[in-house]
mmCIF file of C-alpha atoms in Angstrom:
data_model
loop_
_atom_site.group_PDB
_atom_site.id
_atom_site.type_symbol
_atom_site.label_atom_id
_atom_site.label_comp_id
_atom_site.label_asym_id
_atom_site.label_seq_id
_atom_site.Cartn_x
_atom_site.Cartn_y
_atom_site.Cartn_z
ATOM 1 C CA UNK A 1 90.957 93.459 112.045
ATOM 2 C CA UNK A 2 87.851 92.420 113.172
ATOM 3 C CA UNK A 3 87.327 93.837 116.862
ATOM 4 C CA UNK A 4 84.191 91.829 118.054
ATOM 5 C CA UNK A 5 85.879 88.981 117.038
ATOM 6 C CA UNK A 6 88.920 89.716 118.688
ATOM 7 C CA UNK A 7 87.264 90.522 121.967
ATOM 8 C CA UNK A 8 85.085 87.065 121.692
ATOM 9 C CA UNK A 9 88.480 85.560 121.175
ATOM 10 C CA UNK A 10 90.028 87.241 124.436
ATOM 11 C CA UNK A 11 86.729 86.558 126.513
ATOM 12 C CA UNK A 12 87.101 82.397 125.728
ATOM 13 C CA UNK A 13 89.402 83.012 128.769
ATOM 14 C CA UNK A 14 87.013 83.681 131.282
ATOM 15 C CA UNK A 15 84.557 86.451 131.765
ATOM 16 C CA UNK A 16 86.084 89.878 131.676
ATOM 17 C CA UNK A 17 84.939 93.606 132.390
ATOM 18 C CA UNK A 18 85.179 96.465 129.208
ATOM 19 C CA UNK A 19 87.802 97.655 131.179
ATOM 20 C CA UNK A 20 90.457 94.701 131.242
ATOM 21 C CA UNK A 21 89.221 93.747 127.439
ATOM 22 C CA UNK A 22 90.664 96.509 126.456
ATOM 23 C CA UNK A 23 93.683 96.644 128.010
ATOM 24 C CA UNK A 24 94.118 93.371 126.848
ATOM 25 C CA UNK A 25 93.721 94.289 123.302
ATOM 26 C CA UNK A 26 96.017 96.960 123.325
ATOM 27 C CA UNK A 27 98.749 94.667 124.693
ATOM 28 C CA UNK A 28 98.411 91.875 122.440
ATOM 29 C CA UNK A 29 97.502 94.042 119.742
ATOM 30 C CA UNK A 30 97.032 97.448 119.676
ATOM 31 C CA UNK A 31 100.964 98.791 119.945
ATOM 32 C CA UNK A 32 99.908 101.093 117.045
ATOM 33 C CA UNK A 33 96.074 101.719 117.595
ATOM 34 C CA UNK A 34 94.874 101.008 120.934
ATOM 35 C CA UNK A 35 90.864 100.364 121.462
ATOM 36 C CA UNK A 36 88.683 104.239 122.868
ATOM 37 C CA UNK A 37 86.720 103.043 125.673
ATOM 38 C CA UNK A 38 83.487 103.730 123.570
ATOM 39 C CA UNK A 39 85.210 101.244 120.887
ATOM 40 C CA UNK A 40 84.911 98.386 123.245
ATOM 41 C CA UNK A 41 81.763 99.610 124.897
ATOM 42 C CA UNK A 42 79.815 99.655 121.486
ATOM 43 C CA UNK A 43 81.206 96.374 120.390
ATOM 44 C CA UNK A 44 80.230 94.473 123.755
ATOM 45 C CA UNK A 45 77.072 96.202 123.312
ATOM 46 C CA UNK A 46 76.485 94.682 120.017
ATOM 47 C CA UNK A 47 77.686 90.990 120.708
ATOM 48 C CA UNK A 48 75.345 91.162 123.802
ATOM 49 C CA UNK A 49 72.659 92.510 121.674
ATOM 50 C CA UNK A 50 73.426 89.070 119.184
ATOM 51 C CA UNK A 51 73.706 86.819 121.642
ATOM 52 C CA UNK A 52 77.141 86.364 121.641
ATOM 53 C CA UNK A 53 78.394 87.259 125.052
ATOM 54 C CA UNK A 54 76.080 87.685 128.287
ATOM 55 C CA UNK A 55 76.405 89.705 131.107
ATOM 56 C CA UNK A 56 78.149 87.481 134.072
ATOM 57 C CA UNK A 57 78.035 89.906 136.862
ATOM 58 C CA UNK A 58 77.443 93.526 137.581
ATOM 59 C CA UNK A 59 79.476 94.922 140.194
ATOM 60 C CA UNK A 60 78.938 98.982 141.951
ATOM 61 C CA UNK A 61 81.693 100.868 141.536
ATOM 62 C CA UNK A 62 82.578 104.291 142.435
ATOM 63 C CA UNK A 63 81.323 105.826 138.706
ATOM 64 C CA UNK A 64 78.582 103.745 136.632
ATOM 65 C CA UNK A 65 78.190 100.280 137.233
ATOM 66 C CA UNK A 66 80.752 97.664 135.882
ATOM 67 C CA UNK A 67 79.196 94.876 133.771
ATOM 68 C CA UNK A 68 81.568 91.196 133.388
ATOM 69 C CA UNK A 69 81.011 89.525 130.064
ATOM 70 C CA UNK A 70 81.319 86.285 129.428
ATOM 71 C CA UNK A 71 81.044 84.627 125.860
ATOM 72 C CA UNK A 72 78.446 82.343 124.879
ATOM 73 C CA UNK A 73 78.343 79.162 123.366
ATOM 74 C CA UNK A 74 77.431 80.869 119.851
ATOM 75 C CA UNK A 75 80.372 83.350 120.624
ATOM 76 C CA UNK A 76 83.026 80.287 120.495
ATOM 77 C CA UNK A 77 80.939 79.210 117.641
ATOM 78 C CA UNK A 78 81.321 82.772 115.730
ATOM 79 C CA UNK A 79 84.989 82.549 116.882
ATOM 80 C CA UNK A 80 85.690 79.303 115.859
ATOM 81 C CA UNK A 81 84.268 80.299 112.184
ATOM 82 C CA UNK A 82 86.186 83.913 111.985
ATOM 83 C CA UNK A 83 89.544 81.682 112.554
ATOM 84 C CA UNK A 84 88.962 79.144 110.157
ATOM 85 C CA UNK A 85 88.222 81.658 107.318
ATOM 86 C CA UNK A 86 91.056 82.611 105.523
ATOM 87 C CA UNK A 87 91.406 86.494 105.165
ATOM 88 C CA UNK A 88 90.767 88.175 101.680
ATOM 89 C CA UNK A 89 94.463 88.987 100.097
ATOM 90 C CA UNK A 90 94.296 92.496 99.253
ATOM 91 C CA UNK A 91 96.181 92.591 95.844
ATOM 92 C CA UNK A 92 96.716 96.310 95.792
ATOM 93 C CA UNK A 93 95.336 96.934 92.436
ATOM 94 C CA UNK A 94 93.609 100.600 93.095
ATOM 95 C CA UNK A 95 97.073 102.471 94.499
ATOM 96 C CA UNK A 96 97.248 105.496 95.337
ATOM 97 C CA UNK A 97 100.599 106.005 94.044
ATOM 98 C CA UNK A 98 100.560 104.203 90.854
ATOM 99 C CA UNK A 99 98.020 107.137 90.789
ATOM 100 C CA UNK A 100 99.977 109.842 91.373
ATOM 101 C CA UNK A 101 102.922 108.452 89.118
ATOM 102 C CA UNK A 102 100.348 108.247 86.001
ATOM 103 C CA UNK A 103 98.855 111.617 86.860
ATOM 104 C CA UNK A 104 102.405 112.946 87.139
ATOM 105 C CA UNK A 105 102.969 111.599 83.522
ATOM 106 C CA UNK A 106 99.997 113.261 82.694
ATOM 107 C CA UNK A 107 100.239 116.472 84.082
ATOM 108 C CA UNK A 108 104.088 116.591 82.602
ATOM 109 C CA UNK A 109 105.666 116.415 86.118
ATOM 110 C CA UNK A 110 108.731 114.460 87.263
ATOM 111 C CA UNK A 111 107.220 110.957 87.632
ATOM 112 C CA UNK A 112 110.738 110.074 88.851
ATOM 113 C CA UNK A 113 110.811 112.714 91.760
ATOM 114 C CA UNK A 114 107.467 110.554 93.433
ATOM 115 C CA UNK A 115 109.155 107.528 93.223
ATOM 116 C CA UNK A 116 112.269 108.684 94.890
ATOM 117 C CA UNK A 117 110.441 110.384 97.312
ATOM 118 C CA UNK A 118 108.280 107.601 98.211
ATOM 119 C CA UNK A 119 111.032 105.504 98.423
ATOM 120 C CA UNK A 120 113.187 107.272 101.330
ATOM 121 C CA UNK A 121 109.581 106.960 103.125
ATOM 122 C CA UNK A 122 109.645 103.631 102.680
ATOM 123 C CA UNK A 123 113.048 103.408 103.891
ATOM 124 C CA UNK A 124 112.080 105.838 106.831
ATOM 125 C CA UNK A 125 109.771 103.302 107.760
ATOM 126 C CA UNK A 126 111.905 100.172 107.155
ATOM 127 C CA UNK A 127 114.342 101.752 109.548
ATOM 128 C CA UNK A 128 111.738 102.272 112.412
ATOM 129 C CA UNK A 129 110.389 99.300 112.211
ATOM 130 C CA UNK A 130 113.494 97.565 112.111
ATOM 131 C CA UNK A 131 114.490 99.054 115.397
ATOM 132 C CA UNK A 132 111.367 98.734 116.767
ATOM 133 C CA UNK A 133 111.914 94.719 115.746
ATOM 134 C CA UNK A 134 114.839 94.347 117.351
ATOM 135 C CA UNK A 135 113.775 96.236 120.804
ATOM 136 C CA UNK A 136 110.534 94.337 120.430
ATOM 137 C CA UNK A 137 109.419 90.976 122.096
ATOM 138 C CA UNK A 138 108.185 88.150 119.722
ATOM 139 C CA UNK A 139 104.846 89.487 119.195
ATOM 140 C CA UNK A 140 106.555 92.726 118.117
ATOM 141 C CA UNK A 141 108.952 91.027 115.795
ATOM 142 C CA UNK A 142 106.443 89.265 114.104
ATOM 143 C CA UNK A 143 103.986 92.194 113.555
ATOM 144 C CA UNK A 144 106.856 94.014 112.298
ATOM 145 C CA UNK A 145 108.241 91.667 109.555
ATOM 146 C CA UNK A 146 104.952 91.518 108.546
ATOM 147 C CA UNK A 147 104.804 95.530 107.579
ATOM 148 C CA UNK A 148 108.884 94.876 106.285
ATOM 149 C CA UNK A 149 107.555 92.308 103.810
ATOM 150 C CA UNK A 150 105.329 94.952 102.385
ATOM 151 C CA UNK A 151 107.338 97.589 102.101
ATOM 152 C CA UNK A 152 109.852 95.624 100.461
ATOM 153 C CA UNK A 153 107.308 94.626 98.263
ATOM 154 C CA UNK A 154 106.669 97.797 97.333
ATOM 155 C CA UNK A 155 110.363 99.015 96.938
ATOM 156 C CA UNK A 156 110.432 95.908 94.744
ATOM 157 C CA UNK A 157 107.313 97.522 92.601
ATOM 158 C CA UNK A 158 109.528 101.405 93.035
ATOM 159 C CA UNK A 159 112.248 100.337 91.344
ATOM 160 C CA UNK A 160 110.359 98.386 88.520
ATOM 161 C CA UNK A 161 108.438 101.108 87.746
ATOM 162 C CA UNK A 162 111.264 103.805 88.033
ATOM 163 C CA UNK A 163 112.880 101.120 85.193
ATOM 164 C CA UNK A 164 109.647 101.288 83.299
ATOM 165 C CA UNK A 165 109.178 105.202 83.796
ATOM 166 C CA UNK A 166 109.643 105.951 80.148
ATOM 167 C CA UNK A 167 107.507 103.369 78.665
ATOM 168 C CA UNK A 168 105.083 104.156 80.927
ATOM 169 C CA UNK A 169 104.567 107.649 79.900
ATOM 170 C CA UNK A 170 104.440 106.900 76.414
ATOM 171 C CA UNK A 171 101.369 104.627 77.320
ATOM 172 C CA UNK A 172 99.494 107.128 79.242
ATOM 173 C CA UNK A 173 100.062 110.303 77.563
ATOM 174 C CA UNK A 174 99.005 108.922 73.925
#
């Protein structure tokens, strides 16, 4: 996720302070990994430094000094652009656990063993996040079938490759 962008996106609002961009971030989007302070900080600090937001006020307060930011007209322009790209796919061909299945094979271990455990993660997970999808608002719901689309994915991809398992180590170990 790009963070500058997102922050542009939540200053086309109105002009904000660091302090009320972030907690706007981490309730539209940072249930998992809400924004440090110095994460927004640096970031405004950058889009300033490109010309992409200004400073609209400075007011005293009882610690430093709070700066308002307000995006500019090439902010909703960078905006504007970052939306209409489509994101890179991310095909998942460097995995870490076909990895560890192959070097299993390799190292004569029980290939079979990683897949099993890997897959009561991924049910872990499934469970928690179907939980967390029903208790959750529609934001949360959505977020959430996103990662249960992947992980069934990758069930799907467990259970193919437990089928394959012995094919598979005849390929690798020749």
């Amino acid at each position: 996720m790009s963070i500058g962008h997102t922050l542009l996106g939540l200053l086309e609002s109105g002009p904000r302070h660091g302090y009320d961009l972030k907690r706007a971030f981490d309730e539209k989007f940072g249930h998992d990994r809400p924004l440090h302070y110095g994460q927004v900080y640096s970031t405004m600090s950058r889009l300033l430094k490109n010309g992409l937001v200004e400073v609209d006020g400075i007011e005293p307060g009882g610690g430093p000094e709070r700066k308002r930011y307000a995006i500019t007209e090439a902010g909703i322009t960078d905006v504007q652009r970052w939306l209409a790209t489509p994101e890179k796919p991310e095909p998942y061909l460097q995995s870490t656990l076909y990895t560890k299945v192959v070097l299993a094979l390799l190292t004569h271990r029980n290939a079979a063993d990683i897949l099993d455990t890997q897959r009561s993660e991924h049910l872990r997970m499934m469970r928690i996040l179907t939980d967390r999808k029903r208790k959750g608002d529609l934001a949360d719901q959505l977020i959430c079938d996103h990662a249960l689309f992947h992980l069934e994915a990758d069930l799907r991809w467990l259970e193919l490759t437990a089928a394959r398992l012995g094919k598979l180590a005849e390929v690798v170990t020749r």
